[in-house]
XYZ file of C-alpha atoms in Angstrom:
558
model
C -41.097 -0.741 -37.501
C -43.860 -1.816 -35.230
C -43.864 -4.805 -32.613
C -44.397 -8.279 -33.467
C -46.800 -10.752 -31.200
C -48.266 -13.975 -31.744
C -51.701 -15.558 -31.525
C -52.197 -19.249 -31.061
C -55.184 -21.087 -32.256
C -55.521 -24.890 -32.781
C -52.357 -25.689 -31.299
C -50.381 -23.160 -34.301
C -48.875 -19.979 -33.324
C -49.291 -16.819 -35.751
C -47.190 -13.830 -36.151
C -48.694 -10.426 -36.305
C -46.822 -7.003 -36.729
C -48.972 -4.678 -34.878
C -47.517 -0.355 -36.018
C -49.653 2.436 -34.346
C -50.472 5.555 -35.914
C -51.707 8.900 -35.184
C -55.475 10.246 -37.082
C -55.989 13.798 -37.042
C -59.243 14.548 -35.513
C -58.956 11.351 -33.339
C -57.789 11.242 -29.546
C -56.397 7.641 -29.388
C -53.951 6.277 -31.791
C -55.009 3.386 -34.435
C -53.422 0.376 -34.703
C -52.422 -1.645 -37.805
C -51.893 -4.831 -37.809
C -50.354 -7.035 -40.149
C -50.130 -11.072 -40.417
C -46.436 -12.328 -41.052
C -46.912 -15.982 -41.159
C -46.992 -19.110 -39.696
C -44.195 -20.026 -36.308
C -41.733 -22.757 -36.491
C -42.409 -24.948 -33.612
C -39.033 -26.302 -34.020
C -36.947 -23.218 -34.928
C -39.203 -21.021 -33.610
C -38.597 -18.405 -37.320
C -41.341 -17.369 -38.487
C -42.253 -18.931 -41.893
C -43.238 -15.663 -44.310
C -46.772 -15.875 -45.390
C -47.223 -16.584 -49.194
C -48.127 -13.369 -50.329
C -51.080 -14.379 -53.276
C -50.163 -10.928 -55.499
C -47.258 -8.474 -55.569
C -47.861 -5.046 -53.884
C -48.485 -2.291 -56.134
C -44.878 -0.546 -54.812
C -41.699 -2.715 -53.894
C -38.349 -0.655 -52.675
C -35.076 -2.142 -53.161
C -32.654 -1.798 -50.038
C -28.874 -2.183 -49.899
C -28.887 -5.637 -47.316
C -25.703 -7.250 -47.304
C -23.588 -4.618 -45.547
C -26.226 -4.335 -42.960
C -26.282 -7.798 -42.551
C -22.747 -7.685 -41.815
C -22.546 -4.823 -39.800
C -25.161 -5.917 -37.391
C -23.238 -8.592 -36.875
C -20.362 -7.019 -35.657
C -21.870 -4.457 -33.939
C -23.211 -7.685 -31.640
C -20.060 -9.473 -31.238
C -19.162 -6.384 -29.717
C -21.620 -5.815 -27.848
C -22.117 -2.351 -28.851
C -25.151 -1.504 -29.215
C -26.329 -3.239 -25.712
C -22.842 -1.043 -23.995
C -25.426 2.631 -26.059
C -28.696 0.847 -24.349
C -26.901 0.991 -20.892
C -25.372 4.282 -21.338
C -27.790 6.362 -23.252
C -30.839 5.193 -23.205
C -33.738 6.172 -25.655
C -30.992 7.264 -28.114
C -28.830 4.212 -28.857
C -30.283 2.628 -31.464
C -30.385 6.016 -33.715
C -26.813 6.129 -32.322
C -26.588 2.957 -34.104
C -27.934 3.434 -37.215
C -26.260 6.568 -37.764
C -22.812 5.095 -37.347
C -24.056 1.899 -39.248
C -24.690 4.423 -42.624
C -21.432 6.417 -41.522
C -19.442 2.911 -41.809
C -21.625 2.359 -45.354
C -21.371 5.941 -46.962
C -19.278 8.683 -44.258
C -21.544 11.322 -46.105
C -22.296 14.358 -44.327
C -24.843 14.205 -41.282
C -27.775 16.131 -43.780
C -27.493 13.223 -45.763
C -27.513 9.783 -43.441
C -30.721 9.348 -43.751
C -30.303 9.012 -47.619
C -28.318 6.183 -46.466
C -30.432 4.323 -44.075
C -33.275 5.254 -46.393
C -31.816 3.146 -49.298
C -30.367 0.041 -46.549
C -32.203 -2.127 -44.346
C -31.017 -0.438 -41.241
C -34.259 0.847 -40.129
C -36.054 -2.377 -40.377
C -33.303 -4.053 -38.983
C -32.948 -1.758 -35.989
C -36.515 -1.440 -35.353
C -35.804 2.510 -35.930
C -38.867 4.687 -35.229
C -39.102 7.841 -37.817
C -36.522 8.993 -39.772
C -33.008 10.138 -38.980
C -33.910 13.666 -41.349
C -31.296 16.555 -41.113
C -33.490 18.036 -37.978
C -33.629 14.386 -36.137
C -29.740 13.928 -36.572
C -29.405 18.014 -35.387
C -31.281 17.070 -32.320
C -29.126 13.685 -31.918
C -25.736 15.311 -32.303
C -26.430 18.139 -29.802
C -28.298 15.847 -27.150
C -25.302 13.359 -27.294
C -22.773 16.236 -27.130
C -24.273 17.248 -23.595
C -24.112 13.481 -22.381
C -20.663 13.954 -20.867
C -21.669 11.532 -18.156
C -23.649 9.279 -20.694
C -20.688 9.293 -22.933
C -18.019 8.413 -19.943
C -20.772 5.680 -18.643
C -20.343 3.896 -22.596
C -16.429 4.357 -22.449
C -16.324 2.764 -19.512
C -18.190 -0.171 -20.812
C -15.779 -0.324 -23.277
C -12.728 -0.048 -21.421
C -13.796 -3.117 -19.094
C -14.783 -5.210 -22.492
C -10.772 -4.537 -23.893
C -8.417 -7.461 -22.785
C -6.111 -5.899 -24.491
C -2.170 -5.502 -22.248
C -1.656 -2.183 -24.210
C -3.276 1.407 -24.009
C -2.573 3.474 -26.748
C -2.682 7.557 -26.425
C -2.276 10.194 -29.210
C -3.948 13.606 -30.266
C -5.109 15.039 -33.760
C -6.561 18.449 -35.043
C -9.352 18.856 -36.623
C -9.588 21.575 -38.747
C -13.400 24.380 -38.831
C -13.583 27.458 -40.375
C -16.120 28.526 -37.395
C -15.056 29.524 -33.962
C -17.243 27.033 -32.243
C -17.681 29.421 -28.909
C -13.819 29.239 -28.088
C -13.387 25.732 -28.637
C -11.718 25.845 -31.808
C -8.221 28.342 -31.908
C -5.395 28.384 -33.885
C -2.802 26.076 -32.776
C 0.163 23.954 -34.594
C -2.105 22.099 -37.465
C -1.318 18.810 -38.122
C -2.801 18.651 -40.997
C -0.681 21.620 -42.365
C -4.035 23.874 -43.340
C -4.165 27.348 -42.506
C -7.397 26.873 -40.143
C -8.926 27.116 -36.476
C -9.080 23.411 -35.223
C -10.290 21.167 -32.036
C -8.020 18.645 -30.889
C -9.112 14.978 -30.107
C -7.572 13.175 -27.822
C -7.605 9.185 -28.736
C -7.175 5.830 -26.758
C -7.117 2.896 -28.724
C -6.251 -1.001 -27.181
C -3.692 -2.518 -28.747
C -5.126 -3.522 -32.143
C -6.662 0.229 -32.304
C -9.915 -0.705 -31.553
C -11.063 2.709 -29.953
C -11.617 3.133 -26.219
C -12.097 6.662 -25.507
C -12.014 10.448 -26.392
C -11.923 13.630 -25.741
C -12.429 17.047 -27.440
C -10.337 19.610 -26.598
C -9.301 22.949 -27.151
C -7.232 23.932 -30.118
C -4.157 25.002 -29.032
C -3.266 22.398 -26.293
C 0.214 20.578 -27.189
C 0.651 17.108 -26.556
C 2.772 17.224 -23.390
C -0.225 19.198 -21.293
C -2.694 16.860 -22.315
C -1.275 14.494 -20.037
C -2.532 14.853 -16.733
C -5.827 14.586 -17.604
C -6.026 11.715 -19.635
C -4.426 9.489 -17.129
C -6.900 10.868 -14.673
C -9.790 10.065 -16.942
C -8.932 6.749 -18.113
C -8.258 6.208 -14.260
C -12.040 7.097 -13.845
C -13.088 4.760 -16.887
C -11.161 1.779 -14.966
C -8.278 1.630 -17.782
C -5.218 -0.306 -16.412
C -2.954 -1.787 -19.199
C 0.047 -0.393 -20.250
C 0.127 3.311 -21.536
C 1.713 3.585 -24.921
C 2.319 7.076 -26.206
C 4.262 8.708 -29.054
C 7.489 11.057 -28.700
C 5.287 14.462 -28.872
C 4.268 13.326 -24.663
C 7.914 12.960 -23.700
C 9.240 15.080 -21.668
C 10.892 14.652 -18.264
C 7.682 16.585 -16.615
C 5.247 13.997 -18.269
C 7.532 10.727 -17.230
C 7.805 12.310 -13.851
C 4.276 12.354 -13.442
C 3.422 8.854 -14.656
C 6.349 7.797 -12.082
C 4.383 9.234 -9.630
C 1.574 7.411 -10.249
C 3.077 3.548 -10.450
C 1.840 3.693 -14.426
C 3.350 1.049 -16.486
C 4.235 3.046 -19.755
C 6.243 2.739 -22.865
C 7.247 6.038 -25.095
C 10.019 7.059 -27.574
C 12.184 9.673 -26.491
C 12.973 12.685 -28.667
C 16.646 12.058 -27.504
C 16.926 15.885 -26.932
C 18.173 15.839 -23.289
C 21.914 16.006 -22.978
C 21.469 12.465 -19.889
C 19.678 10.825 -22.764
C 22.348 11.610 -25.369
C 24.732 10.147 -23.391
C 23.409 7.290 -22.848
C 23.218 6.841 -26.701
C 27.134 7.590 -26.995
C 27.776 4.997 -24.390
C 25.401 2.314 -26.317
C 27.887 2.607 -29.204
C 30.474 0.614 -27.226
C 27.892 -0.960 -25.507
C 26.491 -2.492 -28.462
C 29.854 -4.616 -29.216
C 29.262 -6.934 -26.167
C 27.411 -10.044 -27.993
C 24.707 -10.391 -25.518
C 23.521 -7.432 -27.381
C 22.134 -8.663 -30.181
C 18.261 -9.760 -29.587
C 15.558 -11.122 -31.424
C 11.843 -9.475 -31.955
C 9.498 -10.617 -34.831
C 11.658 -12.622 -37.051
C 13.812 -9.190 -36.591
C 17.668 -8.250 -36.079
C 18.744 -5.771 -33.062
C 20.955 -4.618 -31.137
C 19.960 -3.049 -27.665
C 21.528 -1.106 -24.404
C 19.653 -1.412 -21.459
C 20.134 1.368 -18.797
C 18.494 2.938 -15.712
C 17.879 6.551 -15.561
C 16.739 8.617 -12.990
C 13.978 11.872 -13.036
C 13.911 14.795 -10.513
C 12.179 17.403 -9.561
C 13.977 20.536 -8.681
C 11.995 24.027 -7.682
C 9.048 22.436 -9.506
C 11.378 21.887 -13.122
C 11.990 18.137 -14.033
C 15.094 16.374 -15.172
C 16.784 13.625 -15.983
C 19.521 12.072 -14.656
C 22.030 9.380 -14.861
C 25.255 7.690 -13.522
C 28.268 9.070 -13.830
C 31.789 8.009 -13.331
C 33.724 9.393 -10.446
C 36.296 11.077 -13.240
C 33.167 12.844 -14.736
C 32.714 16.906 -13.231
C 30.537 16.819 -10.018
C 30.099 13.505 -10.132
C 29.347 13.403 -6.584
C 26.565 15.769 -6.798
C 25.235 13.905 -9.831
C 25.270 10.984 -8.885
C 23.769 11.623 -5.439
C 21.213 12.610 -7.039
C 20.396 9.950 -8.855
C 19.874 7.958 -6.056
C 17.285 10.166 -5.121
C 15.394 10.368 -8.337
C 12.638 8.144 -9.650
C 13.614 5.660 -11.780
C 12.479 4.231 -14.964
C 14.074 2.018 -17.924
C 16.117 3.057 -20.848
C 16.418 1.083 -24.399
C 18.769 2.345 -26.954
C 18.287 -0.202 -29.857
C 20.126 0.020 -33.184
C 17.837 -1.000 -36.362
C 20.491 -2.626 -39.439
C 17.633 -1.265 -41.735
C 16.330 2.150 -40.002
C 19.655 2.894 -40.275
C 19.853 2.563 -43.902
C 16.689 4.381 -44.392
C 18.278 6.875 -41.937
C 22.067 7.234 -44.134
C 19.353 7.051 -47.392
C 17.021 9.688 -46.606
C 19.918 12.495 -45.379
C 21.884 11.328 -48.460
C 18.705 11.675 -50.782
C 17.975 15.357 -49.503
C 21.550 16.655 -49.494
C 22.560 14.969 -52.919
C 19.465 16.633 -54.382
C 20.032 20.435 -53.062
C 23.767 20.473 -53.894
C 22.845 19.634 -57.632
C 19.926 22.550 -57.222
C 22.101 25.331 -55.930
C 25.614 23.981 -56.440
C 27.525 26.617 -59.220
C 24.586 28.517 -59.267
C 24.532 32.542 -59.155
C 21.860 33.951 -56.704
C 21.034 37.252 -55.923
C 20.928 36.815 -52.607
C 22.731 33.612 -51.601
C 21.865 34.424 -47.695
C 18.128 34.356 -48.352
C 18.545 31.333 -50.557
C 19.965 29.668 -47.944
C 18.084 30.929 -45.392
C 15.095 29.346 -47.322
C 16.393 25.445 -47.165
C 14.429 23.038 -44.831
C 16.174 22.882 -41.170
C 16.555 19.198 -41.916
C 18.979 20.376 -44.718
C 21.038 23.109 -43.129
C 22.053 20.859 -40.498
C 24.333 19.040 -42.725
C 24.970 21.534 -45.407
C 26.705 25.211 -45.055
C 27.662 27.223 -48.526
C 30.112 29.796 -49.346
C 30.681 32.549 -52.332
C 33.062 33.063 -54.451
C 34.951 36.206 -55.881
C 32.583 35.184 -59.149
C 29.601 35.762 -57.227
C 29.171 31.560 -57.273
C 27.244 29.825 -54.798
C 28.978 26.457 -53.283
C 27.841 23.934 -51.320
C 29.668 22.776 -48.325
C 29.371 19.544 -46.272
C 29.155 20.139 -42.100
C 31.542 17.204 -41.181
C 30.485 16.931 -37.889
C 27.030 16.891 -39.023
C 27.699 13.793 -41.312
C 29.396 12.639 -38.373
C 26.655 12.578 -35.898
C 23.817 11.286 -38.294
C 26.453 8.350 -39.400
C 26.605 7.082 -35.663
C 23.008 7.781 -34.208
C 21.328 6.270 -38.242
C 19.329 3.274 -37.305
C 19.505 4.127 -33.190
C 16.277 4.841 -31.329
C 15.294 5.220 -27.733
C 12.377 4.205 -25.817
C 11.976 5.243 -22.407
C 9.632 2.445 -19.555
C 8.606 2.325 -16.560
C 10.573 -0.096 -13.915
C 10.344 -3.647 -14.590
C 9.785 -3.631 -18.673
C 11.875 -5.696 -19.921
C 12.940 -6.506 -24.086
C 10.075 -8.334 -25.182
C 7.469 -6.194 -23.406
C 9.116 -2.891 -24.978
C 8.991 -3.718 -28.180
C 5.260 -5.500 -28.014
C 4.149 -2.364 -26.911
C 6.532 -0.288 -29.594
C 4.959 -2.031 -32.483
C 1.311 -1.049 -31.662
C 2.384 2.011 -31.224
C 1.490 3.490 -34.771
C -2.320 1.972 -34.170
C -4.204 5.007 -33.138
C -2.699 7.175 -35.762
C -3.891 4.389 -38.198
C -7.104 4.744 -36.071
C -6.992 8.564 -36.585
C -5.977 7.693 -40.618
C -9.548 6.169 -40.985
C -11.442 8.599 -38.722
C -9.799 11.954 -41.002
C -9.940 9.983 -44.161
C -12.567 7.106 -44.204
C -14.883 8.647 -42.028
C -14.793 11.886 -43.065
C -14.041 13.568 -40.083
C -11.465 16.083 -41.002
C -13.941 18.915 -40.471
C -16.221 20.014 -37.946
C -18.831 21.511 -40.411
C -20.746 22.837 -37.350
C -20.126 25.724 -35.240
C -21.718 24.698 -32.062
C -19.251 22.539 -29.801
C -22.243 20.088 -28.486
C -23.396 19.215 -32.019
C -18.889 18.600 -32.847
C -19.102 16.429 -30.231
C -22.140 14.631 -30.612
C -20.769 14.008 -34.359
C -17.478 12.724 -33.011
C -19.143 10.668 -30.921
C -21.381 8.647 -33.628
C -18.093 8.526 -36.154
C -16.416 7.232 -32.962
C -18.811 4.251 -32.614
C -18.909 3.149 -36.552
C -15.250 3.798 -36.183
C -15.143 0.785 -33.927
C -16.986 -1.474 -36.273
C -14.609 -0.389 -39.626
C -11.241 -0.701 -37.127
C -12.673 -4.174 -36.096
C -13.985 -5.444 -39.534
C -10.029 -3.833 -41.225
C -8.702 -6.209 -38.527
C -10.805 -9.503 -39.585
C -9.780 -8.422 -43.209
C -5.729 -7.973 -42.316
C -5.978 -11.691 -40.124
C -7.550 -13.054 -42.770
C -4.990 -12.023 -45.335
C -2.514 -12.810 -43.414
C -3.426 -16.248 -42.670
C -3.662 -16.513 -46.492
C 0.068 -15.319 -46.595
C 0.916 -18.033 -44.210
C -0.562 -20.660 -46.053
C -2.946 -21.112 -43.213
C -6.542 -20.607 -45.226
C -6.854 -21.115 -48.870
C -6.775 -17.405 -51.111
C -10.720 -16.723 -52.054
C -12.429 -13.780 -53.143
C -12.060 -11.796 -50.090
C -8.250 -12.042 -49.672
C -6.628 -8.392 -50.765
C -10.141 -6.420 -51.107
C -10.146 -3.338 -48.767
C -13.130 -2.481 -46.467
C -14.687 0.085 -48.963
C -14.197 -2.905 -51.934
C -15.738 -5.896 -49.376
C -19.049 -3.005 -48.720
C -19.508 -2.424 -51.916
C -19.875 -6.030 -52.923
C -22.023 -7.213 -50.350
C -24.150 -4.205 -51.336
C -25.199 -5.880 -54.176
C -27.005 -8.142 -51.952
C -30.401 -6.668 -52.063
C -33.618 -6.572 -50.445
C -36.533 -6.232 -52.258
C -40.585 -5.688 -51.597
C -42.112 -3.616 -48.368
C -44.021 -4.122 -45.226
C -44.045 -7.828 -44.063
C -42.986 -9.187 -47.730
C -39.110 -9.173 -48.286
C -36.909 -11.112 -50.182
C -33.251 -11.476 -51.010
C -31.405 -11.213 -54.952
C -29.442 -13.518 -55.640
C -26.548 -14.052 -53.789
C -23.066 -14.290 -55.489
C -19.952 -16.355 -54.454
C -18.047 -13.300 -53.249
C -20.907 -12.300 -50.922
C -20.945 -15.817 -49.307
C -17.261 -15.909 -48.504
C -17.761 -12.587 -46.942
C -20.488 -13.697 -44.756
C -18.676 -16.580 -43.916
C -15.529 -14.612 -43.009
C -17.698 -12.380 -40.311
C -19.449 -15.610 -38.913
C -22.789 -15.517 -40.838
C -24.568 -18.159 -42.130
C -24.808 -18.385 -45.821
C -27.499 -16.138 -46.805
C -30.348 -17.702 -49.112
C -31.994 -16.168 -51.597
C -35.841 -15.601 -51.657
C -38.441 -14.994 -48.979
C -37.103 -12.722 -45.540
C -37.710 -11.310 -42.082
C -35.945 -8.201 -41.782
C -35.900 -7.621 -38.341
């Protein structure tokens, strides 16, 4: 797309599209110009020109989504926040995420995509984004690390968001990508080398940052230096993690640094478990029983302490003065950091809890119950752990195989069903807690669309700068599909509330609302455009993303 200037004569300004070119054989380039039309004085649009014959070759491009997306992409100020950081490549940063948001097909093919959609014209692309361009792209944004860092930034100072949310994925190659992709626990379950990614969302998982790293890291290391880096990115809200960071080291460390967190605990350390067997008496006191989202619980609210002893962490609580070196203990815990402990009972996790044990143990006792194995040890042996915690067998003199209930078992899951434990930092109180617990499950959702939507399961590369180049571009159109999914569930939900009447957009997924404003076309070529017709669905859409209602007939592209 070429740059447009204007001419004046007679007191009525002109629009020209002036494109140069290169001639073989000729030193200077050639310029082409073309006359668009006529300039508004009042509007200052230019009015098309009335084109007196058809040309001899008219494309049709895919409009509407474009349209859309463009829109977005400026109410978040994205692409200026790629100008700032990377210069020279943002707007191919651009329009390969727009066609990634359109069609996630693989980078060989994106330029199908913005082939067949106006987002060259409407992003003033120069060239093509051909398998070699996008090669180039990938790897020179891969080496960016600064560049990259620079456009996080930007974004972390745009969120106004209280929350910070902070998981990892895998992502599973079949190439060794120079050491950067090992064998490691999968999440995916696949029998592969993988990268992890290290995600921050805000709290609606709009993404804020990440990092590739290698695959073997578990969730605890990665700790350290994320808080460091979004440190360096200016990130200040509250850090919301999942149980896989929790460990006394990691809370230690955030201590340390005055971080306002929230994170489940794993409820594996023996201070922790107490705490849960004192909640159960706890609980009976009626200023238990809170309130959160139209929502029934019941809550214990303690203080626990950490320490560090010959570099190992712990935690520690209160004891009573009857309890075994209580003294020592609790001396201790005077000493220690401190940070916030709520042990909430859920009525209904805890009949999902009661329903899911009784659905697995019901099902293997009719499997194996009365049955005659060769070997009932290696039988056995084979059950999920989930299942021989509650179930133990025996043999008879017939050589029969019966199943036997672990009372204590039964026992332990009846008074911990429906109990959970979230650990804070000094100062949270109920409200804040569970704000912060309910957003928690964002960037998963966030990695949800990345593996699934986006295609980004696979590396499909064996050079690390090209990976993260990729990730990169899938991480910027995976800002724009998080952002439009959240317009879409708002929108519903007002519906639901009886807020906005239902129309043709309420229910429709992302992929379903693309593919119908996709049938808004563009048709004709250089300097002579012009819309289908536009359908009732398509209008409501536009309308829903704050567009004007788009008009069929004569139109500027860019």
């Amino acid at each position: 797309m070429g740059s447009i200037y204007y001419i004046e004569r007679n007191g009525q300004k002109y629009a020209y599209e002036s494109t140069s070119r290169r001639v073989p054989g000729r030193k200077n380039p050639v310029t082409d110009k073309v006359y668009l039309g006529k300039v508004d004085p009042e509007t200052g649009k230019i009015i098309p020109k009335e084109s007196r014959s058809r040309p001899a070759e008219e494309y049709a491009k895919h409009y509407g989504s474009v349209a859309v997306l463009d829109a977005v992409q400026k109410d978040l100020h994205l692409l200026g926040d790629l100008n700032e950081a990377l210069p020279g490549l943002a707007q191919n940063i651009m329009g390969a995420a727009m066609s990634q948001v359109i069609d996630p097909t693989c980078f060989d093919n994106i330029h199908y995509v913005v082939d067949g959609s106006v987002i060259k014209e409407r992003l003033k692309l120069r060239g093509s984004l051909s398998p070699a361009v996008m090669s180039d792209l990938s790897s020179e944004v891969g080496r960016s690390f600064g560049c990259m860092d620079d456009f996080f930034s930007l974004r972390v100072k745009r969120s106004v968001d209280p929350f910070v949310t902070l998981d990892l994925t895998s992502v599973s190659s079949y190439s060794w990508m120079d050491g950067w992709s090992e064998w490691g626990h999968n999440r995916d379950g696949e029998d592969l080398r993988q990268t992890e990614i290290a995600m921050v969302t805000d709290g609606e998982g709009i993404p804020l940052a990440f990092m590739m790293l290698p695959g073997s890291i578990a969730d605890s290391a990665v700790l350290d230096d994320t808080v460091e880096k979004l440190r360096e990115l200016g990130c200040c809200g509250r850090l919301v993690m999942d149980r896989g960071f929790e460990t006394a080291a990691n809370i230690f460390g955030l201590l340390e640094r005055d971080l306002e967190f929230t994170v489940p605990s794993n409820a594996k350390a023996e201070p922790i478990k107490k705490l849960m067997s004192q909640a159960v008496s706890d609980m009976k006191q009626s200023s238990a029983f809170r309130r959160h989202e139209g929502h029934s619980y019941k809550v214990a609210e303690y203080e626990a302490g950490v320490v560090s002893i010959d570099g190992s962490c712990e935690y520690v609580v209160r004891v009573p003065q009857s309890h075994k070196d209580s003294k020592t203990v609790n001396d201790l815990f005077e000493t220690s950091r401190k940070l916030k402990v709520f042990v909430v009972y859920n009525p209904k996790k805890a009949a999902d809890d009661i329903e899911t044990v009784m659905g697995a143990v019901s099902n293997t006792e009719l499997k194996l119950e009365g049955t005659s194995p060769r070997d009932p040890d290696k039988v056995y042996s084979k059950l999920p752990a989930f299942i021989r915690r509650y179930l133990d067998y025996s043999v008879d003199n017939d050589g029969v195989m019966h199943m036997e209930r672990k009372q204590n078992a039964f026992t332990f899951a009846d008074n911990r069903a429906g109990m959970f434990v979230m650990l804070a930092s000094p100062g949270t109180d109920w409200d804040t807690m569970m704000s912060s617990y309910d957003v928690r499950d964002w960037v998963e959702k966030a990695f949800d669309v990345y593996k699934n939507d986006l295609d980004g399961s696979r590396s499909r590369t064996g050079d690390p700068d090209r990976a993260r180049g990729r990730l990169f571009i899938k991480f910027v159109a995976l800002i724009m599909r998080i952002h439009m999914q959240n317009v879409l569930r708002k929108h519903d939900e007002a519906v639901l509330k009886g807020d906005l009447k239902k129309d043709s957009v309420n229910g429709k997924t992302l992929d379903e609302v693309l593919k119908s404003l996709n049938t808004l076309m563009a048709i004709g070529s250089t300097g002579d455009w012009r819309l289908t017709a536009v359908t009732k669905n398509v209008r409501e859409i536009f309308a829903l993303f704050g567009l004007g209602e788009p008009k069929s007939g004569k139109i500027i592209l860019s």
